[in-house]
Amino acid sequence: MTRGGRTRTRRIGGTAAAGLVGLWLALGCRSDGAPALHTAIDAPEPGEPGADGTKAPPKGGPSDGRELWFVEGPGREAIIARERRDHETARERLDALLAAEPTSADERGAAELLRALEHLEQDEHAAAAERFAKAREAPGLRPIEDWLRRWEAQARLDAGQPEVARTLVDELEAGLRSRSAVAGDLQVIEGDARQRTDDLDGARAAYDAYLSDHPQGDRRFEVQAKLARMLAACEDEGSRREALTLYDRLRESVPLSDYADEAEAAIPGLEKAVGALRSESATRVHERELGVLRVEAMLDRGRYAVAIKEVDRLVGKGKLDAAQRCRLLYVKGSAIFKQRRRADARPSFERAERECAKAGKAFETTQVKSRYQGARGWYAEGKYAKAGAVFESIAAEHGDHSYADDALVLAGESWESHGDPERAARAYHRAIEEHPGDMRHEALRRLLVMRFVAGAYAEVLALVDDALKGSIVHPAERAKLLYFRGRALDRLGRSDEADEAWLEAVATAPLDYPALQALSRLRERGPQPWAQALDRLRGGASVKSRDEASAAQALQRARILARLGLGDEARDELRHAKIDGWPAIAVLNQAGLYPAAQRELANLGARWRAQAPGADNRERWEGAHPRPFAEIIDPGEPEHEVPALLTYAIMQTESRFDPGVTSFAGARGLVQLMPATAKGLAKAAGIRLDGDRALFDPALNLDLGMRYLGRLTARFGGGEAAVALAIPSYNAGAGSVDRWLRERGSWDLDLFIESIPYDETRKYTQSVLGRWWAYRWLYAEGEPEQRVPYLPLTVPSKGADDSDE
């Protein structure tokens, strides 16, 4: 399955707007209607579940471990329904709660707040504003008064009540307002409210304050457009010229946005009134540059077919300079490449390389990238020797460029595919010795596998020992080297030293994939090495994070927002207060906002993983590996013969526990099922699948996913060893794994996994195995030795059920 993600809808693009605007020329200015509206609630993105998704009451209650605002009942059900974008159910539950008279002012306030947000989903701004006002009366919500006023003020604006909106912002205590996580939004609301009440000087001051205080703010282009619109409505030439400048820069910054469209419509009239910003010849040059910017934006937005046609049109018109042709042809090659037509992309990349060379040193990076991608095209054509030679030429001619080490790694891969292992080894050695950068570990990994398969164990040992002398940041990378050190020593007959290397691998990254392999080897050694290995898992000292003394008030506000199910807002609050790491993860997990917690975890680094879970840090390990939807998974895994806790590892890797995720490839839900796969599974199980949106229902998604995992595991004989082949089958398809088994099925299992040719699938397989191992150690039943999965060296054979999925 292809991993995907979902992010908040924000206006993006371009560079900072600091310094765009000059002095305010107030003479003769007038208001010309309301500025564009902005609401706090984003609409679901295409492909995500909406109000027509799952209609059944959502599961979840006090037994799910979540510390929500409501312990049980319709309020709790409404929060969970909102998370799943089942707004119809959320409204029903909230209306039922409010009709039944909540038992406390805080419960009523929370219900009013959530119902107000539901009103916004239906563009019922006046009703939302009234409910936000009622929510502000709740004592328990006072710590988030700035959020409540922000929501209410925006709703008042959108309901045509700018005076009330302005008062709501003005009444907020100045210190709280300046410290607020929504300070920028409040500035924009103030500007809008002042403009709509004809206080144009005040509006200008508020907009200027936003652009000054938030030069990289999410709403900077919106504010620039509002300011340009207001200035364009003024009667004096200076204001209109400033509006023209703003619109001109918006076209450059966000070329495919609504703001750019607005600018295109407004600029001719402004130029007629105050004159053009450029001469006629300079305007033609500028228009050509805008065309290039638009095409680059098309590539960024995935509009590949349109980008290709537009490049052909622009290049065909001529009058472009070498730099513009370089950029355009690189876009065309990239668009074709991203359509998975890698061989077809090569000619465009080669043309781009030639034009970039003409454009000079400033375009060296695009030149190198073009040659690099062209070489990938040769590889896709099966011209491995040609690809290898081109990759090597990049390192030879651009040795100081960041792509040099990448090129040597792919040169090695090309020569391996060509059947020239010695030349491949030379390329990998060069990457290791001449370019000790971010690809050094990958070059070393490939070289170790190649030399180990060739039986050059002494060389493998020397390579590892040399690498271990250097600085290795990630514990898992160091642990993998130690594991292969043990494998080489074992083949050289130095078994005691091999055991020590494997024990050190376990101690270095105790719950990562290399440690699982090392534990499997030590289990094979007998009782004493196995007992020593288990002893290394007893736990160590906690690693302190830099945020242990975070601001209590900000944590309180974040907890309130999180308990209300407002994960994005809670995360904004934490970020604004510069609270990250474990305190943030704890807040988000406590409220069951697991996707937000996982995003925070991804920014935490890997140092904490060097210590096994013990009394003082087990809570952190469990925070990093939570168990959402346990009420579905725990009974489902044995029913579908899925090895215990594997579903959690798949779900964490695929979706970060977000039931609403849609990948770029169209995979949906918690375990990222492709609709076609899901339909086949549902049909076989006699389950009615009511459209693709049904896959956003956690119960259905997980049930089908566990059926699939059970089938894939059984395909390779079942049990723990089969997991090592079921995981890549889940990611790349069983047919791909069958092909690799035909090519390398006689290899040892650890080497087979390291030789998976798809980078994504190889990393995915090791990531899921590592997470599965962590879940097993943290949560599995039984004695310690029973909680450690065993991965043998022998590749599992296909079982009786060998049908391709």
PDB file of N, CA and C in Angstrom, residues 264-308:
ATOM      1  N   GLU A 264      -4.543  39.186 -12.225  1.00  0.00           N
ATOM      2  CA  GLU A 264      -4.615  39.259 -13.686  1.00  0.00           C
ATOM      3  C   GLU A 264      -5.791  40.122 -14.130  1.00  0.00           C
ATOM      4  N   ALA A 265      -6.906  40.008 -13.404  1.00  0.00           N
ATOM      5  CA  ALA A 265      -8.089  40.787 -13.773  1.00  0.00           C
ATOM      6  C   ALA A 265      -7.947  42.258 -13.400  1.00  0.00           C
ATOM      7  N   ALA A 266      -7.237  42.536 -12.301  1.00  0.00           N
ATOM      8  CA  ALA A 266      -7.163  43.912 -11.797  1.00  0.00           C
ATOM      9  C   ALA A 266      -6.064  44.728 -12.462  1.00  0.00           C
ATOM     10  N   ILE A 267      -4.986  44.090 -12.872  1.00  0.00           N
ATOM     11  CA  ILE A 267      -3.809  44.823 -13.357  1.00  0.00           C
ATOM     12  C   ILE A 267      -4.093  45.687 -14.588  1.00  0.00           C
ATOM     13  N   PRO A 268      -4.811  45.211 -15.603  1.00  0.00           N
ATOM     14  CA  PRO A 268      -5.032  46.081 -16.771  1.00  0.00           C
ATOM     15  C   PRO A 268      -5.702  47.406 -16.429  1.00  0.00           C
ATOM     16  N   GLY A 269      -6.712  47.376 -15.567  1.00  0.00           N
ATOM     17  CA  GLY A 269      -7.380  48.615 -15.187  1.00  0.00           C
ATOM     18  C   GLY A 269      -6.481  49.549 -14.410  1.00  0.00           C
ATOM     19  N   LEU A 270      -5.682  48.986 -13.520  1.00  0.00           N
ATOM     20  CA  LEU A 270      -4.757  49.811 -12.748  1.00  0.00           C
ATOM     21  C   LEU A 270      -3.678  50.401 -13.649  1.00  0.00           C
ATOM     22  N   GLU A 271      -3.181  49.623 -14.593  1.00  0.00           N
ATOM     23  CA  GLU A 271      -2.175  50.155 -15.519  1.00  0.00           C
ATOM     24  C   GLU A 271      -2.759  51.280 -16.377  1.00  0.00           C
ATOM     25  N   LYS A 272      -3.994  51.140 -16.743  1.00  0.00           N
ATOM     26  CA  LYS A 272      -4.640  52.197 -17.528  1.00  0.00           C
ATOM     27  C   LYS A 272      -4.754  53.476 -16.719  1.00  0.00           C
ATOM     28  N   ALA A 273      -4.960  53.313 -15.387  1.00  0.00           N
ATOM     29  CA  ALA A 273      -5.152  54.483 -14.531  1.00  0.00           C
ATOM     30  C   ALA A 273      -3.837  55.147 -14.142  1.00  0.00           C
ATOM     31  N   VAL A 274      -2.790  54.348 -13.861  1.00  0.00           N
ATOM     32  CA  VAL A 274      -1.557  54.933 -13.320  1.00  0.00           C
ATOM     33  C   VAL A 274      -0.325  54.622 -14.162  1.00  0.00           C
ATOM     34  N   GLY A 275      -0.482  53.852 -15.216  1.00  0.00           N
ATOM     35  CA  GLY A 275       0.666  53.505 -16.033  1.00  0.00           C
ATOM     36  C   GLY A 275       1.273  52.173 -15.630  1.00  0.00           C
ATOM     37  N   ALA A 276       1.970  51.549 -16.569  1.00  0.00           N
ATOM     38  CA  ALA A 276       2.569  50.240 -16.319  1.00  0.00           C
ATOM     39  C   ALA A 276       3.789  50.365 -15.423  1.00  0.00           C
ATOM     40  N   LEU A 277       4.120  49.277 -14.757  1.00  0.00           N
ATOM     41  CA  LEU A 277       5.305  49.244 -13.900  1.00  0.00           C
ATOM     42  C   LEU A 277       6.580  49.117 -14.719  1.00  0.00           C
ATOM     43  N   ARG A 278       6.455  48.620 -15.959  1.00  0.00           N
ATOM     44  CA  ARG A 278       7.636  48.345 -16.770  1.00  0.00           C
ATOM     45  C   ARG A 278       7.445  48.907 -18.174  1.00  0.00           C
ATOM     46  N   SER A 279       8.549  49.009 -18.880  1.00  0.00           N
ATOM     47  CA  SER A 279       8.470  49.394 -20.286  1.00  0.00           C
ATOM     48  C   SER A 279       7.830  48.262 -21.082  1.00  0.00           C
ATOM     49  N   GLU A 280       7.487  48.543 -22.322  1.00  0.00           N
ATOM     50  CA  GLU A 280       6.825  47.536 -23.150  1.00  0.00           C
ATOM     51  C   GLU A 280       7.717  46.322 -23.358  1.00  0.00           C
ATOM     52  N   SER A 281       8.991  46.542 -23.628  1.00  0.00           N
ATOM     53  CA  SER A 281       9.902  45.412 -23.838  1.00  0.00           C
ATOM     54  C   SER A 281      10.133  44.646 -22.542  1.00  0.00           C
ATOM     55  N   ALA A 282      10.268  45.377 -21.434  1.00  0.00           N
ATOM     56  CA  ALA A 282      10.455  44.710 -20.138  1.00  0.00           C
ATOM     57  C   ALA A 282       9.214  43.919 -19.749  1.00  0.00           C
ATOM     58  N   THR A 283       8.039  44.420 -20.124  1.00  0.00           N
ATOM     59  CA  THR A 283       6.798  43.710 -19.836  1.00  0.00           C
ATOM     60  C   THR A 283       6.763  42.375 -20.565  1.00  0.00           C
ATOM     61  N   ARG A 284       7.213  42.357 -21.815  1.00  0.00           N
ATOM     62  CA  ARG A 284       7.224  41.098 -22.564  1.00  0.00           C
ATOM     63  C   ARG A 284       8.167  40.082 -21.908  1.00  0.00           C
ATOM     64  N   VAL A 285       9.313  40.563 -21.461  1.00  0.00           N
ATOM     65  CA  VAL A 285      10.254  39.678 -20.766  1.00  0.00           C
ATOM     66  C   VAL A 285       9.625  39.143 -19.479  1.00  0.00           C
ATOM     67  N   HIS A 286       8.965  40.031 -18.754  1.00  0.00           N
ATOM     68  CA  HIS A 286       8.334  39.640 -17.493  1.00  0.00           C
ATOM     69  C   HIS A 286       7.220  38.623 -17.730  1.00  0.00           C
ATOM     70  N   GLU A 287       6.439  38.797 -18.773  1.00  0.00           N
ATOM     71  CA  GLU A 287       5.358  37.863 -19.070  1.00  0.00           C
ATOM     72  C   GLU A 287       5.910  36.477 -19.383  1.00  0.00           C
ATOM     73  N   ARG A 288       7.044  36.434 -20.069  1.00  0.00           N
ATOM     74  CA  ARG A 288       7.653  35.126 -20.332  1.00  0.00           C
ATOM     75  C   ARG A 288       8.089  34.464 -19.026  1.00  0.00           C
ATOM     76  N   GLU A 289       8.639  35.270 -18.105  1.00  0.00           N
ATOM     77  CA  GLU A 289       9.042  34.723 -16.802  1.00  0.00           C
ATOM     78  C   GLU A 289       7.830  34.224 -16.023  1.00  0.00           C
ATOM     79  N   LEU A 290       6.725  34.953 -16.084  1.00  0.00           N
ATOM     80  CA  LEU A 290       5.508  34.495 -15.416  1.00  0.00           C
ATOM     81  C   LEU A 290       5.032  33.167 -15.995  1.00  0.00           C
ATOM     82  N   GLY A 291       5.185  33.002 -17.299  1.00  0.00           N
ATOM     83  CA  GLY A 291       4.816  31.734 -17.913  1.00  0.00           C
ATOM     84  C   GLY A 291       5.630  30.579 -17.361  1.00  0.00           C
ATOM     85  N   VAL A 292       6.928  30.810 -17.161  1.00  0.00           N
ATOM     86  CA  VAL A 292       7.782  29.772 -16.580  1.00  0.00           C
ATOM     87  C   VAL A 292       7.352  29.476 -15.146  1.00  0.00           C
ATOM     88  N   LEU A 293       7.066  30.511 -14.381  1.00  0.00           N
ATOM     89  CA  LEU A 293       6.636  30.320 -12.993  1.00  0.00           C
ATOM     90  C   LEU A 293       5.337  29.522 -12.918  1.00  0.00           C
ATOM     91  N   ARG A 294       4.419  29.802 -13.842  1.00  0.00           N
ATOM     92  CA  ARG A 294       3.160  29.063 -13.845  1.00  0.00           C
ATOM     93  C   ARG A 294       3.391  27.581 -14.137  1.00  0.00           C
ATOM     94  N   VAL A 295       4.275  27.291 -15.067  1.00  0.00           N
ATOM     95  CA  VAL A 295       4.558  25.892 -15.396  1.00  0.00           C
ATOM     96  C   VAL A 295       5.212  25.183 -14.210  1.00  0.00           C
ATOM     97  N   GLU A 296       6.127  25.855 -13.534  1.00  0.00           N
ATOM     98  CA  GLU A 296       6.758  25.252 -12.354  1.00  0.00           C
ATOM     99  C   GLU A 296       5.725  24.980 -11.269  1.00  0.00           C
ATOM    100  N   ALA A 297       4.751  25.875 -11.140  1.00  0.00           N
ATOM    101  CA  ALA A 297       3.684  25.654 -10.165  1.00  0.00           C
ATOM    102  C   ALA A 297       2.807  24.473 -10.572  1.00  0.00           C
ATOM    103  N   MET A 298       2.578  24.294 -11.862  1.00  0.00           N
ATOM    104  CA  MET A 298       1.806  23.140 -12.335  1.00  0.00           C
ATOM    105  C   MET A 298       2.481  21.834 -11.923  1.00  0.00           C
ATOM    106  N   LEU A 299       3.810  21.790 -12.066  1.00  0.00           N
ATOM    107  CA  LEU A 299       4.546  20.591 -11.660  1.00  0.00           C
ATOM    108  C   LEU A 299       4.383  20.349 -10.171  1.00  0.00           C
ATOM    109  N   ASP A 300       4.513  21.403  -9.373  1.00  0.00           N
ATOM    110  CA  ASP A 300       4.385  21.266  -7.925  1.00  0.00           C
ATOM    111  C   ASP A 300       3.007  20.758  -7.531  1.00  0.00           C
ATOM    112  N   ARG A 301       1.988  21.112  -8.302  1.00  0.00           N
ATOM    113  CA  ARG A 301       0.619  20.716  -7.977  1.00  0.00           C
ATOM    114  C   ARG A 301       0.206  19.398  -8.630  1.00  0.00           C
ATOM    115  N   GLY A 302       1.123  18.751  -9.309  1.00  0.00           N
ATOM    116  CA  GLY A 302       0.808  17.466  -9.903  1.00  0.00           C
ATOM    117  C   GLY A 302       0.009  17.536 -11.185  1.00  0.00           C
ATOM    118  N   ARG A 303      -0.018  18.694 -11.828  1.00  0.00           N
ATOM    119  CA  ARG A 303      -0.760  18.852 -13.082  1.00  0.00           C
ATOM    120  C   ARG A 303       0.187  18.554 -14.249  1.00  0.00           C
ATOM    121  N   TYR A 304       0.566  17.292 -14.343  1.00  0.00           N
ATOM    122  CA  TYR A 304       1.663  16.918 -15.226  1.00  0.00           C
ATOM    123  C   TYR A 304       1.311  17.063 -16.707  1.00  0.00           C
ATOM    124  N   ALA A 305       0.156  16.571 -17.110  1.00  0.00           N
ATOM    125  CA  ALA A 305      -0.207  16.632 -18.532  1.00  0.00           C
ATOM    126  C   ALA A 305      -0.314  18.076 -19.011  1.00  0.00           C
ATOM    127  N   VAL A 306      -0.926  18.927 -18.200  1.00  0.00           N
ATOM    128  CA  VAL A 306      -1.063  20.336 -18.569  1.00  0.00           C
ATOM    129  C   VAL A 306       0.309  20.995 -18.640  1.00  0.00           C
ATOM    130  N   ALA A 307       1.182  20.664 -17.697  1.00  0.00           N
ATOM    131  CA  ALA A 307       2.529  21.249 -17.682  1.00  0.00           C
ATOM    132  C   ALA A 307       3.292  20.882 -18.953  1.00  0.00           C
ATOM    133  N   ILE A 308       3.188  19.627 -19.374  1.00  0.00           N
ATOM    134  CA  ILE A 308       3.905  19.191 -20.581  1.00  0.00           C
ATOM    135  C   ILE A 308       3.443  19.987 -21.799  1.00  0.00           C
TER     136      ILE A 308
END
